[in-house]
Amino acid sequence: MGKRSKSTLKKPSAPKKAKLHEQEAVLSDVQEAVLSDEDLETEERESTVNESVYQDGTDNVEVIGESANWTDDVEENMENTAAIHVARSEMSEKPAVSPGLYRPVTREEVQMLKETENLYQSNLFRLQINELLEEVSPKYKGYKEANLEEFLKTLKKYLTDLPSTKEKTLSEAVSSLKSVKYPLLLDGTDGKGWYKFVAPSSVRIIGSWILKSYCRKSFNVDIAIEMPSECFQKKDYMNYRYIKKRALYLCTLAKHLRKLEICKKVYFEQFHGDPLRPIISITPSDESISCSVRIVPYISDCLTKTSRLAPDRNSVRELSMDGVTITPKRSGDDILTATPKYNNKLILDTTGLYVKHLEEIYIASQECEAFSDALLLLKIWLKQRQFDQAAGSFSGFITSMLLVYLLQQKKLTPKMSSYQILRVTWQFLASSDWSKDGIAMTSLSNRVPPVSSFQSTFDVVFVDSSGLYNLCGDVSLANYRHVQYEAKQALTLLDDRAINSFEMLFMTPVNFYESCHLLCCIDLSPLATKYCEDHVVDLLDNVANVREKVLQEVLAVLREGMQQRSHLVAVKPQEVAKWLVSKVPTSANLCATLGFILDASCAFNPLNKGPPADSKEALQFSKFWGDKCQVRRFQDGSINEAVLWSSETMAEKRTIPQQIIAHLLKLHFGMTDVVFPGIPLEALITLPDYKTTETIREATGEEHIKDVIQVFSSLASDLRRLDTLPLMVNTFQGTSPVFRYTEVFPPIKWSGHISRQSITRPIGSAQSKCFYPSSVGPVPKHLPALEAICTLEYSAKWPNNLSAILHIKTAFYARIAEELSTVKGILASPTSDFVDILKNGFVFRVRIAYEREVLLMKNELKFKSGENLKRYKSAVRTAEMETMIKPKLTSALSSIHHQYPSYGSGARLCKRWLASQMFANHLSEEAVDLMVASLYISPGPHSSPATPECTLLRFLKLFKDFDWNSKPLIVNINGDMTATDIAEAEECFSVQRASLPAMVILSPYNKQEPYWTKEKPLDPVLLHMQLIAKKAYEVLLNQFNLCKEGRIRSETASLDFKQIFRSSPSAFDAMIYLNPKCLSRRHHGVDWMEMPSKKASLEVYHHFPVVDFDPVQNYLIELEGVYSEYAAFFYDKYGGSKIGIIWKPNINKPRPFRVSKEVCMKEVEKKGKKKKPKTKDQIEVVTDVEAILQDFHLLGHGLVTLIEVLRHPEE
């Protein structure tokens, strides 16, 4: 195992997808015939299937027994398992389809469709399962299988022929190790007894490889070697002597295997992450063998009576650690401290359970035809969630035994399909609780310890058929809870027919950092030291599991504190340790990363209400919460214990879970070094100097947005009361991002305070109520105009002429401004296209929408042609989008924010990242808002995000991994798109893909027309954006991993998450540097810091402020309008101080000279002799890049300070 390899599962290719859809179509055509066919002879076929499943069951078990003993030869092993695999594939072989479109339906097809309806979720789900199983199931590839067989035969012969050694004391044996290091952290030199090596008495293949139930993309071949009884003494089961001798036996094997030519590298590896059970892992020299071969030692004869290894018995009478001898305590009944975990390890190694478990799994696979397929699918499900390879994990072996248990308990039947087995297994995992009510397989012995004895000593209990061994003895409670939670998520996905649950369950890797809403990194080393001092006796059983024991105590406290606020408290899985046999093993990492999946409905509640103050539970509640607890009287008159958390701003309210975690860790464990990765990201959308009730605190903009919406509602009320207008205002809808709660930096109120040194001056008598920017000094801070659409009441007197409609709307703008000024005293500035209204410090830009105007514009299209038609179509699309679609979208997205409070801040953080990478002018804000909304509407396989940091990480994952070329992103808001609508949208996308833009995002308001990505981004820009998103995603994960590895401490260093918000100039060909004084949004920059200045005297003006003045944005629009044919421009509109330039690929391509089209061109100079003068048609020209750069400088006079050429077009 070692370091977990990335999942290499591939999605079905395009031809295979076509095949799947073709088969699904055939099954759909057959459906009508199935419904009417009542005379099918199903009983005969069922009896045939039963005979094929149950025939020769006894003989098959004997075959496996022979294979497990492996006494004859490996070839016999391979032939037997190959015959089983071939027979199984023949049983599932489908009848051939006869040619012809209208051929009669065969009985087999009808029966298959009936099976699909009864045994699978849908036709497509069945086809996808079959395709996946075909992709990952074991296949015979000739020479590769032969090479592996030859390797195993050679290895088996080599192991059985190894020479014996003389007896040595344990101290001498450990001291004699030179080229191979002792694989245990325990001191092997102390202890009684001797050590002698004797060659293995038997070598057997165990595990999934012999059963052909492994995923061929990544697998191991496990070999169990039986250590002869001559190597052990009678009481070696006590005081870790068996563990130490087992380790010495592996050292001797490793010493010899290093000399074997067929072994390229030899490693030690912790078996299932257990530090006390190392095994040998071999990398074969033959490169055609892609797997690792692992050697697992055991002894068949128990070293003592099995009753002495019961969970309530003691097998460690003394243990030496750091020169101190630890002995067990005796209870009042003279019973020694039990060592259940140590006993559990001995039971597995000394009772032959490896072979017994193998036989049980094989018998179950023969009894149930779909057993192996379902097991393989469950292993894939575990692998995609990183459950199968981590220390203390829910392994594939435990899953195999769980299926055996469910078959024994009749919860599974032999005729169930793989889909039904999956569903029943997930239901059982989700509904049962092995930490409270353990499960046990059928046992024939009445003398085995009861399940209750396991329940009192283990966190998770699953007892095998022997009644002696707890299969989940090494599974931590945190990992088990995580598997339970994922099983519930899997059932939720299966029940949702509107999504492709198959892809989310089996094809999508689930990263720990993505699935958790809040991360917390803690250092357990002080607690581990304290635990070893205070719980010395417990070390007898937990000498190698101090980290897990301490972590369990921490998690218990956090679960109680976050009980109502989180669905799950998870732990980042630790990779299984693997090291070369010549190296010394390293101690366990005592830093842990905790993940919290929050319940957004109550996670940020500022109050923890406790029991009544006079109840018995009040003292316990007060002790748990410490000095934070206080007695409070509530509105219903009750007096209860309660804890109130600081929440003056929304940003501070989102930190309530962090406040709780930090408080509990400090109170109960004295931890002050707690790191919350990702939290610093919110600083990128923070607005300073927001005044709360008592103090001035930093806020992330939610309060500003609420202020805007309140003022907007007041303005709407004012407009509706203007009864002197010819037509009353009917609806008033905001369309700017601030009304969707997604404006990156919401506007701050215009106070009217201007210093005498300000660069703005009031205009003269013409417009005495307005300011304008001066050409001297810095530009004023940006004050946006908030777009809004209003509709008027119905009237039949509207003209049918577009020009007349525009004039009427202009008249309305003037009338509205006049009425607001005279009646309400509100400043308003009308234009021919809109009216700007200043209300309580905010400027609203109001436009009148008339539905028939868009229809009239569409009717005018038939009179346009050429370039006029193209421009007019763009104008029609813009008008329809602004007046009809955007108001609906804004309303829908605002409702998403009310349902998921983190949506707004999450979308703002994502847009801030895009802008920081200078992509803001290449992707519309509506497109980003829809992409983020999809993470909340269809979050599978995760739950919906609850924090902005989680939203950003998933946004980066979506952006980098989504296949924009093959499918559209459909955001089904409120479920308004039916299955038919979605199918039509996908079909339309497939048919029109060549004419559609690079990125297609659809919603209920644009089911087939990609309004938001029609013009941008272009294909090269989209690829570049995906590459940058991939890099940013990797940087974030790397930062999280630094915390996990304990290399960053909060008191000495901080996580620099801002680095993903800094663009690299290496991606551009040239860079335009801008004058900082001309940046109206300079205070929004990523690394901007306001310089201290002298306090200037302020004057109060009652004038209209400078609205929407952004010199850089105007400059950029001019550049794109003239030079977009030659270059692409990139700019961070939130305080960016430079503009990036990338030249188009064909800029150096010579072309014929054309008088009417050439701008900034120069004649191509060819080397050689001078030729006769050329005619106009013979002249070839290329783009004059130097002239274009000069134009850039001239157009930006006063704004541009420097243009740097980073890469010439010729390069």
Coordinates of N, CA and C in Angstrom, one line a residue, residues 288-369:
S288 N 6.6 -5.5 -16.0 CA 5.3 -5.9 -16.5 C 4.4 -6.3 -15.3
I289 N 4.9 -6.5 -14.1 CA 4.1 -6.8 -12.9 C 3.9 -5.5 -12.2
S290 N 2.7 -5.0 -12.3 CA 2.4 -3.7 -11.8 C 1.9 -3.6 -10.4
C291 N 1.8 -4.8 -9.7 CA 1.3 -4.8 -8.4 C 2.5 -5.0 -7.4
S292 N 2.2 -4.9 -6.1 CA 3.1 -5.2 -5.0 C 2.7 -6.6 -4.4
V293 N 3.7 -7.3 -4.0 CA 3.4 -8.6 -3.3 C 3.8 -8.4 -1.8
R294 N 2.8 -8.7 -1.0 CA 2.9 -8.5 0.4 C 3.0 -9.8 1.2
I295 N 3.9 -9.9 2.1 CA 4.0 -11.1 2.9 C 3.5 -10.9 4.3
V296 N 2.5 -11.7 4.7 CA 1.9 -11.5 6.0 C 2.1 -12.8 6.8
P297 N 2.9 -12.7 7.9 CA 3.2 -13.9 8.7 C 2.1 -14.2 9.7
Y298 N 2.0 -15.5 10.1 CA 1.0 -15.9 11.1 C 1.5 -17.3 11.6
I299 N 0.8 -17.7 12.6 CA 1.1 -19.1 13.2 C -0.2 -19.8 13.3
S300 N -0.3 -21.0 12.9 CA -1.6 -21.7 12.9 C -2.0 -22.2 14.3
D301 N -1.1 -22.7 15.1 CA -1.4 -23.2 16.4 C -1.4 -22.1 17.4
C302 N -2.5 -21.9 18.1 CA -2.5 -20.9 19.1 C -1.5 -21.1 20.2
L303 N -0.9 -20.1 20.7 CA 0.2 -20.1 21.7 C -0.4 -20.5 23.1
T304 N -1.7 -20.3 23.2 CA -2.3 -20.6 24.5 C -3.8 -20.9 24.3
K305 N -4.6 -21.1 25.3 CA -6.0 -21.3 25.2 C -6.6 -20.0 24.7
T306 N -7.6 -20.1 23.8 CA -8.2 -18.9 23.2 C -9.0 -18.2 24.3
S307 N -9.4 -18.8 25.3 CA -10.2 -18.2 26.4 C -9.3 -17.1 27.1
R308 N -8.0 -17.4 27.1 CA -7.1 -16.4 27.7 C -6.9 -15.1 26.9
L309 N -7.4 -15.2 25.7 CA -7.2 -14.0 24.8 C -8.6 -13.3 24.6
A310 N -9.5 -13.5 25.5 CA -10.8 -12.8 25.4 C -10.6 -11.3 25.7
P311 N -11.5 -10.5 25.3 CA -11.4 -9.1 25.4 C -11.2 -8.6 26.9
D312 N -11.7 -9.4 27.8 CA -11.6 -8.9 29.2 C -10.5 -9.5 30.0
R313 N -9.5 -10.2 29.3 CA -8.4 -10.8 29.9 C -7.1 -10.0 29.7
N314 N -6.1 -10.2 30.6 CA -4.9 -9.5 30.5 C -3.8 -10.4 29.9
S315 N -3.0 -9.9 29.0 CA -1.9 -10.7 28.4 C -0.6 -10.0 28.5
V316 N -0.6 -8.8 29.2 CA 0.7 -8.0 29.3 C 0.9 -7.8 30.8
R317 N 1.8 -8.5 31.4 CA 2.0 -8.4 32.8 C 3.1 -7.3 33.1
E318 N 3.9 -7.0 32.2 CA 4.9 -5.9 32.4 C 5.4 -5.4 31.0
L319 N 5.7 -4.1 31.0 CA 6.2 -3.5 29.8 C 7.2 -2.4 30.2
S320 N 8.4 -2.5 29.5 CA 9.4 -1.6 29.8 C 9.4 -0.4 28.8
M321 N 9.3 0.8 29.3 CA 9.4 2.0 28.4 C 10.3 3.0 29.0
D322 N 11.3 3.4 28.3 CA 12.3 4.4 28.8 C 12.8 4.1 30.1
G323 N 13.1 2.8 30.3 CA 13.7 2.4 31.6 C 12.8 2.2 32.7
V324 N 11.5 2.4 32.5 CA 10.4 2.3 33.5 C 9.6 1.0 33.2
T325 N 9.4 0.2 34.2 CA 8.6 -1.0 34.1 C 7.2 -0.8 34.5
I326 N 6.2 -1.0 33.6 CA 4.8 -0.8 33.8 C 4.2 -2.1 34.1
T327 N 3.4 -2.2 35.2 CA 2.6 -3.4 35.5 C 1.2 -3.1 35.6
P328 N 0.3 -4.1 35.4 CA -1.2 -3.8 35.4 C -1.7 -3.7 36.8
K329 N -2.8 -3.0 37.0 CA -3.4 -2.8 38.2 C -4.4 -3.9 38.4
R330 N -4.8 -4.2 39.7 CA -5.8 -5.2 40.0 C -7.0 -4.4 40.5
S331 N -8.2 -4.9 40.1 CA -9.5 -4.3 40.6 C -9.8 -4.9 41.9
G332 N -11.0 -4.5 42.4 CA -11.5 -5.1 43.7 C -11.7 -6.6 43.6
D333 N -12.0 -7.2 42.5 CA -12.2 -8.6 42.4 C -10.9 -9.3 42.0
D334 N -9.7 -8.6 42.2 CA -8.4 -9.2 41.9 C -8.3 -9.5 40.4
I335 N -8.9 -8.7 39.5 CA -8.8 -8.8 38.1 C -7.8 -7.8 37.5
L336 N -6.9 -8.3 36.7 CA -5.9 -7.4 36.1 C -6.5 -6.6 35.0
T337 N -5.9 -5.4 34.7 CA -6.3 -4.5 33.7 C -6.3 -5.3 32.3
A338 N -7.5 -5.3 31.6 CA -7.6 -6.0 30.4 C -6.8 -5.4 29.3
T339 N -6.4 -6.2 28.3 CA -5.6 -5.7 27.1 C -6.4 -6.2 25.9
P340 N -7.6 -5.7 25.6 CA -8.4 -6.3 24.5 C -7.7 -6.1 23.1
K341 N -7.1 -4.9 22.8 CA -6.6 -4.7 21.5 C -5.4 -5.6 21.2
Y342 N -4.5 -5.8 22.2 CA -3.4 -6.7 22.1 C -3.9 -8.1 21.9
N343 N -4.9 -8.5 22.7 CA -5.4 -9.9 22.5 C -6.0 -10.1 21.1
N344 N -6.7 -9.0 20.6 CA -7.3 -9.1 19.3 C -6.3 -9.4 18.2
K345 N -5.1 -8.8 18.3 CA -4.0 -9.0 17.3 C -3.6 -10.4 17.4
L346 N -3.4 -11.0 18.6 CA -3.0 -12.4 18.8 C -4.0 -13.3 18.2
I347 N -5.2 -13.1 18.4 CA -6.3 -14.0 17.9 C -6.2 -14.1 16.4
L348 N -6.0 -13.0 15.7 CA -5.9 -13.0 14.2 C -4.7 -13.8 13.8
D349 N -3.6 -13.6 14.4 CA -2.3 -14.2 13.9 C -2.2 -15.7 14.4
T350 N -2.9 -16.1 15.4 CA -2.6 -17.4 16.0 C -3.7 -18.5 15.9
T351 N -4.8 -18.2 15.2 CA -5.9 -19.1 15.1 C -6.3 -19.5 13.6
G352 N -5.4 -19.1 12.7 CA -5.7 -19.5 11.3 C -6.9 -18.8 10.7
L353 N -7.2 -17.6 11.1 CA -8.4 -16.9 10.6 C -8.2 -16.4 9.2
Y354 N -7.0 -16.2 8.8 CA -6.8 -15.7 7.4 C -7.4 -16.7 6.4
V355 N -7.2 -18.0 6.6 CA -7.7 -19.0 5.6 C -9.2 -19.1 5.8
K356 N -9.6 -19.1 7.1 CA -11.1 -19.3 7.3 C -11.9 -18.1 6.7
H357 N -11.4 -16.9 6.9 CA -12.1 -15.7 6.3 C -12.2 -15.8 4.8
L358 N -11.1 -16.3 4.2 CA -11.0 -16.5 2.7 C -12.1 -17.5 2.3
E359 N -12.2 -18.6 3.0 CA -13.2 -19.6 2.6 C -14.6 -19.0 2.7
E360 N -14.9 -18.3 3.7 CA -16.2 -17.7 3.9 C -16.6 -16.8 2.8
I361 N -15.6 -15.9 2.4 CA -15.9 -15.0 1.3 C -16.1 -15.8 0.0
Y362 N -15.3 -16.8 -0.2 CA -15.5 -17.6 -1.4 C -16.9 -18.3 -1.5
I363 N -17.3 -18.9 -0.4 CA -18.6 -19.6 -0.4 C -19.7 -18.6 -0.6
A364 N -19.6 -17.4 0.0 CA -20.6 -16.4 -0.3 C -20.6 -15.9 -1.7
S365 N -19.5 -15.8 -2.3 CA -19.4 -15.4 -3.8 C -20.0 -16.4 -4.7
Q366 N -20.0 -17.7 -4.3 CA -20.6 -18.8 -5.1 C -22.1 -18.9 -4.8
E367 N -22.5 -18.5 -3.6 CA -23.9 -18.5 -3.3 C -24.7 -17.4 -4.0
C368 N -24.1 -16.2 -4.0 CA -24.7 -15.1 -4.6 C -24.0 -14.7 -5.9
E369 N -24.7 -14.7 -7.0 CA -24.0 -14.5 -8.3 C -23.5 -13.1 -8.4

